[in-house]
CSV table of C-alpha atoms in Angstrom, one decimal:
chain,number,residue,atom,x,y,z
A,77,MET,CA,-23.5,15.1,-12.3
A,78,THR,CA,-20.0,15.9,-11.5
A,79,VAL,CA,-16.8,15.1,-9.6
A,80,HIS,CA,-15.6,17.9,-7.4
A,81,ASN,CA,-12.3,16.8,-6.0
A,82,LEU,CA,-10.2,13.8,-4.8
A,83,TYR,CA,-7.8,13.3,-2.0
A,84,ILE,CA,-5.4,10.4,-1.5
A,85,PHE,CA,-4.0,9.9,2.0
A,86,ASP,CA,-1.4,7.4,3.2
A,87,ARG,CA,-1.7,5.5,6.5
A,88,ASN,CA,0.1,8.2,8.4
A,89,GLY,CA,-2.2,11.0,7.2
A,90,THR,CA,0.1,12.5,4.7
A,91,CYS,CA,-1.8,13.8,1.7
A,92,LEU,CA,-0.2,12.0,-1.2
A,93,HIS,CA,-2.3,13.6,-3.9
A,94,TYR,CA,-5.0,16.2,-4.4
A,95,GLY,CA,-6.9,16.6,-7.6
A,96,GLU,CA,-9.6,19.2,-8.3
A,97,TRP,CA,-12.1,19.4,-11.1
A,98,ASN,CA,-15.3,21.3,-10.4
A,99,ARG,CA,-14.9,23.0,-7.1
A,100,LYS,CA,-16.7,26.3,-6.9
A,101,LYS,CA,-16.0,27.1,-3.3
A,102,GLN,CA,-12.6,27.0,-1.7
A,103,ALA,CA,-12.0,26.4,1.9
A,104,GLY,CA,-10.3,29.7,2.6
A,105,ILE,CA,-7.5,28.0,4.5
A,106,SER,CA,-4.1,26.7,3.3
A,107,LYS,CA,-4.2,23.4,1.4
A,108,ASP,CA,-2.0,21.9,4.2
A,109,GLU,CA,-4.6,22.8,6.8
A,110,GLU,CA,-7.4,21.6,4.6
A,111,PHE,CA,-5.7,18.2,4.2
A,112,LYS,CA,-5.2,17.9,8.0
A,113,LEU,CA,-8.8,18.8,8.6
A,114,MET,CA,-10.0,16.3,6.0
A,115,TYR,CA,-7.8,13.5,7.3
A,116,GLY,CA,-8.8,14.3,10.9
A,117,MET,CA,-12.5,14.2,10.0
A,118,SER,CA,-12.3,10.9,8.1
A,119,PHE,CA,-10.2,9.4,11.0
A,120,SER,CA,-12.8,10.5,13.5
A,121,ILE,CA,-15.8,9.4,11.4
A,122,ARG,CA,-14.2,6.0,10.9
A,123,SER,CA,-13.7,5.4,14.6
A,124,PHE,CA,-17.2,6.9,15.4
A,125,VAL,CA,-18.8,4.6,12.9
A,126,SER,CA,-17.0,1.5,14.2
A,127,LYS,CA,-17.9,2.3,17.8
A,128,MET,CA,-21.5,3.2,17.2
A,129,SER,CA,-22.3,0.3,14.9
A,130,PRO,CA,-24.7,-2.2,16.6
A,131,LEU,CA,-23.4,-5.0,14.4
A,132,ASP,CA,-20.1,-6.2,13.2
A,133,MET,CA,-19.1,-4.3,10.2
A,134,LYS,CA,-17.6,-5.4,6.9
A,135,ASP,CA,-16.7,-2.3,5.1
A,136,GLY,CA,-17.0,0.3,7.7
A,137,PHE,CA,-17.4,4.0,6.8
A,138,MET,CA,-18.2,4.3,3.1
A,139,THR,CA,-19.9,7.6,2.3
A,140,PHE,CA,-21.8,10.6,3.7
A,141,GLN,CA,-23.8,13.3,2.0
A,142,THR,CA,-25.0,16.8,2.7
A,143,SER,CA,-27.6,18.9,0.9
A,144,ARG,CA,-25.2,19.7,-1.9
A,145,TYR,CA,-22.5,17.1,-2.2
A,146,LYS,CA,-21.5,13.5,-1.4
A,147,LEU,CA,-18.3,12.2,0.0
A,148,HIS,CA,-17.1,8.7,-1.0
A,149,TYR,CA,-14.5,7.0,1.2
A,150,TYR,CA,-12.4,4.0,0.4
A,151,GLU,CA,-9.6,2.5,2.5
A,152,THR,CA,-7.3,-0.4,1.7
A,153,PRO,CA,-6.0,-2.9,4.4
A,154,THR,CA,-2.7,-1.1,4.1
A,155,GLY,CA,-4.3,2.1,5.2
A,156,LEU,CA,-4.3,4.0,1.9
A,157,LYS,CA,-7.4,6.2,1.9
A,158,ILE,CA,-9.1,7.6,-1.2
A,159,ILE,CA,-11.7,10.3,-0.7
A,160,MET,CA,-13.8,11.6,-3.6
A,161,ASN,CA,-16.4,14.4,-3.5
A,162,THR,CA,-19.2,14.3,-6.1
A,163,ASP,CA,-22.6,15.7,-6.4
A,164,LEU,CA,-25.6,13.9,-4.9
A,165,GLY,CA,-26.6,11.9,-8.0
A,166,VAL,CA,-23.6,9.7,-8.1
A,167,PRO,CA,-24.3,6.2,-7.0
A,168,ASN,CA,-22.0,4.1,-4.7
A,169,SER,CA,-18.6,4.4,-6.2
A,170,ARG,CA,-16.6,1.9,-4.2
A,171,ASP,CA,-15.6,0.0,-7.3
A,172,ILE,CA,-14.3,3.1,-8.9
A,173,LEU,CA,-12.2,4.1,-5.9
A,174,HIS,CA,-10.8,0.6,-5.8
A,175,GLN,CA,-10.0,0.9,-9.5
A,176,ILE,CA,-8.1,4.1,-8.8
A,177,TYR,CA,-6.1,2.2,-6.3
A,178,SER,CA,-5.5,-1.0,-8.3
A,179,THR,CA,-5.0,0.3,-11.8
A,180,LEU,CA,-3.5,3.7,-11.1
A,181,TYR,CA,-1.8,3.9,-7.7
A,182,VAL,CA,-0.4,0.4,-7.7
A,183,GLU,CA,0.6,0.4,-11.3
A,184,TYR,CA,2.2,3.8,-11.5
A,185,ILE,CA,3.4,4.5,-8.0
A,186,VAL,CA,4.0,1.2,-6.2
A,187,LYS,CA,5.6,-0.4,-9.2
A,188,ASN,CA,7.8,2.6,-9.9
A,189,PRO,CA,10.8,2.2,-7.6
A,190,LEU,CA,11.7,5.8,-8.0
A,191,CYS,CA,8.5,6.9,-6.3
A,192,ALA,CA,9.1,7.1,-2.6
A,193,LEU,CA,6.1,5.7,-0.7
A,194,GLY,CA,4.6,8.0,1.9
A,195,ASP,CA,5.6,11.2,0.1
A,196,THR,CA,3.6,13.6,-2.0
A,197,LEU,CA,3.3,11.9,-5.4
A,198,GLN,CA,5.5,13.6,-8.0
A,199,SER,CA,4.7,11.3,-10.9
A,200,GLU,CA,3.5,13.1,-13.9
A,201,LEU,CA,2.3,9.9,-15.4
A,202,PHE,CA,0.2,9.1,-12.5
A,203,ASN,CA,-1.3,12.6,-12.3
A,204,SER,CA,-2.2,12.6,-16.0
A,205,ARG,CA,-3.6,9.1,-15.9
A,206,LEU,CA,-5.7,9.9,-12.9
A,207,ASP,CA,-7.0,13.0,-14.5
A,208,SER,CA,-8.1,11.2,-17.7
A,209,PHE,CA,-9.5,8.4,-15.6
A,210,VAL,CA,-11.7,10.8,-13.7
A,211,ARG,CA,-12.7,12.7,-16.8
A,212,ALA,CA,-13.8,9.5,-18.4
A,213,LEU,CA,-16.1,8.5,-15.6
A,214,PRO,CA,-19.7,8.2,-16.7
A,215,PHE,CA,-20.8,10.8,-14.1
A,216,PHE,CA,-18.1,13.3,-14.9
A,217,SER,CA,-19.6,16.1,-16.8
A,218,ALA,CA,-18.9,19.8,-16.3
A,219,ARG,CA,-22.6,20.6,-16.1
A,220,ALA,CA,-23.3,22.1,-12.8
A,221,ALA,CA,-25.4,19.9,-10.6
B,81,MET,CA,9.1,-10.8,-7.9
B,82,SER,CA,6.2,-8.7,-8.8
B,83,ARG,CA,5.1,-9.3,-12.3
B,84,GLN,CA,3.9,-6.4,-14.4
B,85,SER,CA,0.3,-7.0,-14.8
B,86,ASN,CA,-1.3,-5.5,-17.9
B,87,ARG,CA,-4.1,-3.0,-17.9
B,88,THR,CA,-6.9,-5.5,-18.0
B,89,SER,CA,-5.5,-6.8,-14.7
B,90,ASP,CA,-5.3,-10.5,-15.6
B,91,SER,CA,-1.9,-11.6,-14.4
B,92,LYS,CA,0.8,-12.4,-16.9
B,93,LYS,CA,2.6,-15.6,-16.3
B,94,MET,CA,6.4,-15.5,-16.3
B,95,ASN,CA,8.8,-18.3,-16.6
B,96,SER,CA,10.0,-19.1,-13.1
B,97,GLU,CA,13.4,-20.2,-14.3
B,98,LEU,CA,14.3,-16.6,-15.2
B,99,PHE,CA,13.3,-15.5,-11.7
B,100,THR,CA,15.1,-18.4,-10.0
B,101,LEU,CA,18.3,-17.8,-12.0
B,102,THR,CA,18.2,-14.0,-11.4
B,103,TYR,CA,17.8,-14.7,-7.7
B,104,GLY,CA,20.8,-17.1,-7.8
B,105,ALA,CA,22.9,-14.4,-9.4
B,106,LEU,CA,21.9,-12.0,-6.7
B,107,VAL,CA,22.9,-14.4,-3.9
B,108,THR,CA,26.2,-15.2,-5.7
B,109,GLN,CA,27.0,-11.5,-5.9
B,110,LEU,CA,26.2,-10.9,-2.3
B,111,CYS,CA,28.4,-13.8,-1.3
B,112,LYS,CA,31.2,-12.0,-3.2
B,113,ASP,CA,30.5,-8.7,-1.7
B,114,TYR,CA,30.2,-9.7,2.0
B,115,GLU,CA,32.7,-11.6,4.1
B,116,ASN,CA,30.3,-13.8,6.0
B,117,ASP,CA,27.0,-15.6,5.5
B,118,GLU,CA,25.2,-13.8,8.3
B,119,GLU,CA,25.7,-10.5,6.6
B,120,VAL,CA,24.4,-12.0,3.3
B,121,ASN,CA,21.3,-13.3,5.1
B,122,LYS,CA,20.8,-9.9,6.6
B,123,GLN,CA,21.0,-8.2,3.2
B,124,LEU,CA,18.7,-10.6,1.6
B,125,ASP,CA,16.2,-10.1,4.4
B,126,LYS,CA,16.4,-6.4,4.0
B,127,MET,CA,15.9,-6.5,0.3
B,128,GLY,CA,13.0,-8.8,0.8
B,129,TYR,CA,11.5,-6.4,3.3
B,130,ASN,CA,11.7,-3.6,0.7
B,131,ILE,CA,10.0,-5.8,-1.9
B,132,GLY,CA,7.3,-6.9,0.6
B,133,VAL,CA,6.2,-3.4,1.5
B,134,ARG,CA,5.4,-2.8,-2.2
B,135,LEU,CA,4.3,-6.3,-3.1
B,136,ILE,CA,1.5,-6.1,-0.5
B,137,GLU,CA,-0.2,-3.3,-2.5
B,138,ASP,CA,0.0,-5.4,-5.7
B,139,PHE,CA,-1.4,-8.3,-3.9
B,140,LEU,CA,-4.3,-6.4,-2.4
B,141,ALA,CA,-5.1,-4.8,-5.7
B,142,ARG,CA,-5.2,-8.1,-7.5
B,143,SER,CA,-6.9,-10.4,-5.0
B,144,SER,CA,-10.1,-9.2,-3.4
B,145,VAL,CA,-8.8,-10.2,0.0
B,146,GLY,CA,-10.0,-7.8,2.7
B,147,ARG,CA,-8.6,-7.3,6.2
B,148,CYS,CA,-7.9,-10.6,8.1
B,149,HIS,CA,-9.6,-10.9,11.5
B,150,ASP,CA,-7.2,-13.4,13.0
B,151,PHE,CA,-3.8,-15.0,12.5
B,152,ARG,CA,-5.3,-18.2,11.2
B,153,GLU,CA,-7.0,-16.4,8.4
B,154,THR,CA,-3.8,-14.6,7.6
B,155,ALA,CA,-1.9,-18.0,7.4
B,156,ASP,CA,-4.5,-19.3,5.0
B,157,VAL,CA,-4.3,-16.3,2.7
B,158,ILE,CA,-0.5,-16.4,2.7
B,159,ALA,CA,-0.3,-20.1,1.9
B,160,LYS,CA,-3.3,-20.5,-0.5
B,161,VAL,CA,-3.5,-17.1,-2.3
B,162,ALA,CA,-0.2,-15.3,-2.0
B,163,PHE,CA,2.3,-18.1,-2.5
B,164,LYS,CA,0.2,-19.4,-5.3
B,165,MET,CA,0.0,-16.1,-7.0
B,166,TYR,CA,3.7,-15.2,-6.8
B,167,LEU,CA,5.6,-18.5,-6.7
B,168,GLY,CA,3.1,-21.0,-8.0
B,169,VAL,CA,3.3,-23.2,-5.0
B,170,THR,CA,0.9,-23.9,-2.1
B,171,PRO,CA,2.7,-24.5,1.2
B,172,SER,CA,0.8,-26.3,3.9
B,173,VAL,CA,0.1,-24.6,7.2
B,174,THR,CA,0.9,-26.7,10.3
B,175,ASN,CA,2.4,-26.8,13.8
B,176,TRP,CA,0.1,-24.2,15.3
B,177,SER,CA,1.2,-23.2,18.8
B,178,PRO,CA,-1.5,-23.7,21.4
B,179,ALA,CA,-1.9,-19.9,21.7
B,180,GLY,CA,-2.5,-19.6,18.0
B,181,ASP,CA,0.2,-17.0,17.5
B,182,GLU,CA,2.7,-19.2,15.7
B,183,PHE,CA,2.6,-21.5,12.8
B,184,SER,CA,4.8,-23.1,10.1
B,185,LEU,CA,4.7,-23.0,6.4
B,186,ILE,CA,5.9,-26.3,4.9
B,187,LEU,CA,7.2,-26.0,1.4
B,188,GLU,CA,7.5,-29.2,-0.5
B,189,SER,CA,9.3,-27.4,-3.3
B,190,ASN,CA,10.9,-24.1,-3.1
B,191,PRO,CA,11.1,-22.5,-6.5
B,192,LEU,CA,14.0,-20.3,-5.4
B,193,VAL,CA,16.4,-23.3,-5.0
B,194,ASP,CA,15.6,-25.3,-8.1
B,195,PHE,CA,19.2,-25.4,-9.3
B,196,VAL,CA,21.1,-24.9,-6.1
B,197,GLU,CA,23.6,-26.9,-4.2
B,198,LEU,CA,25.2,-25.2,-1.2
B,199,PRO,CA,29.0,-25.4,-1.2
B,200,ASP,CA,30.6,-26.5,2.1
B,201,ASN,CA,32.0,-23.1,2.9
B,202,HIS,CA,28.5,-21.6,3.1
B,203,ASN,CA,27.1,-23.5,6.0
B,204,ASN,CA,25.4,-20.6,7.6
B,205,LEU,CA,23.8,-19.1,4.4
B,206,VAL,CA,20.0,-19.1,4.6
B,207,TYR,CA,19.7,-19.1,0.8
B,208,SER,CA,16.0,-18.0,0.6
B,209,SER,CA,16.1,-15.4,3.4
B,210,LEU,CA,14.6,-13.0,1.0
B,211,LEU,CA,11.3,-14.7,1.5
B,212,CYS,CA,11.4,-13.9,5.3
B,213,GLY,CA,11.9,-10.3,4.5
B,214,VAL,CA,9.0,-10.2,2.0
B,215,LEU,CA,6.6,-11.8,4.5
B,216,ARG,CA,7.7,-9.5,7.3
B,217,GLY,CA,7.5,-6.4,5.1
B,218,SER,CA,4.1,-7.1,3.6
B,219,LEU,CA,2.5,-8.1,6.9
B,220,GLU,CA,3.9,-5.0,8.6
B,221,MET,CA,2.0,-2.9,6.0
B,222,VAL,CA,-1.3,-4.5,7.2
B,223,GLN,CA,-0.5,-3.7,10.8
B,224,MET,CA,1.0,-7.0,11.9
B,225,ALA,CA,4.4,-7.3,13.4
B,226,VAL,CA,5.6,-10.8,12.7
B,227,ASP,CA,8.8,-12.7,13.2
B,228,VAL,CA,9.8,-14.9,10.3
B,229,ARG,CA,12.6,-17.4,10.0
B,230,PHE,CA,13.7,-20.6,8.3
B,231,ALA,CA,13.4,-23.5,10.8
B,232,GLN,CA,14.3,-26.1,8.3
B,233,ASP,CA,15.8,-26.0,4.9
B,234,THR,CA,16.3,-28.8,2.4
B,235,LEU,CA,19.5,-27.1,1.2
B,236,ARG,CA,21.0,-27.7,4.6
B,237,GLY,CA,20.0,-31.3,4.8
B,238,ASP,CA,16.5,-31.2,6.3
B,239,ASN,CA,13.7,-33.2,4.8
B,240,VAL,CA,11.4,-30.2,4.2
B,241,THR,CA,11.7,-26.5,4.0
B,242,GLU,CA,9.9,-24.9,7.0
B,243,ILE,CA,9.2,-21.2,7.5
B,244,ARG,CA,8.2,-20.4,11.0
B,245,MET,CA,6.0,-17.4,11.6
B,246,LYS,CA,5.4,-15.8,15.0
B,247,PHE,CA,2.9,-13.1,15.6
B,248,ILE,CA,4.4,-10.4,17.8
B,249,LYS,CA,1.8,-7.6,18.0
B,250,ARG,CA,-0.7,-5.6,16.1
B,251,ILE,CA,0.7,-2.2,15.1
B,252,GLU,CA,-1.7,0.5,16.3
B,253,GLU,CA,-2.6,3.3,14.0
B,254,ASN,CA,-1.9,6.7,15.4
B,255,LEU,CA,-3.3,10.1,14.6
B,256,PRO,CA,-0.6,12.4,13.4
B,257,ALA,CA,0.4,15.1,15.9
B,258,GLY,CA,-1.4,18.4,15.6
B,259,ASP,CA,-4.7,16.9,14.6
B,260,GLU,CA,-7.9,17.2,16.6
């Protein structure tokens, strides 16, 4: 099992952070364009899911998977979006994405007055903590899925 | 206002006197820096706003509150969860407008004013206006535009402290230009 990559978007669609671990295939477009595509897709899926749902939803869009990978989506009420791609064997990781929000983003970004909100995150501390957090996940192992 | 919580995410308690006195020092300094009370109120509100937009993230990370579906639910969360968490008091929610878009928070005790007596030359000072800014800023981050003001204040001779909240509108999310 493995974690491929991780995106953090703010409520306006700015990509605050991008982290990559085991990504074998690159998109072949600039990162900026990739972020826009990713954000646009998640935005559309979210509204698609909420319109198509025959019942009232609690959590809304959470995850989708293809034949090779699985995308996990988590959004806070303030509109922060965390998107993580893993292989298919990884179970529901909502808790883990919430942990990234509460123990990393809030602790190292929101509580650091020098970190402007809504801008690409420059904090070394955050980046290294996030990296070690992801590497410590039970399903993070470099073995190819 | 936000306490540093430790890694295990249980909240650390802090002596509220330290907070109250620091806030008092801030207001005193602002009164020296600005000519009139209105300007001080405005600065406090602005600082509160800047605190609020960050505090909301801490709040959401620590409580497991999801998105509120109506203003009544919001009022409950503010009074019972948020005020409790950050100030250690639970205001009561009353005076709903018939349309349900306006309510009051009644504070029996306001921790910010524990040691305060307003001198006569500061009749227009709304001592705790920082709170208005905090409420406005944090609600704005969850897509609610709200008007917050002090309707009554024990410091100015009223029997209770009343914060009046009025829902203005829901802030719509917009897709950034150049997408889809």
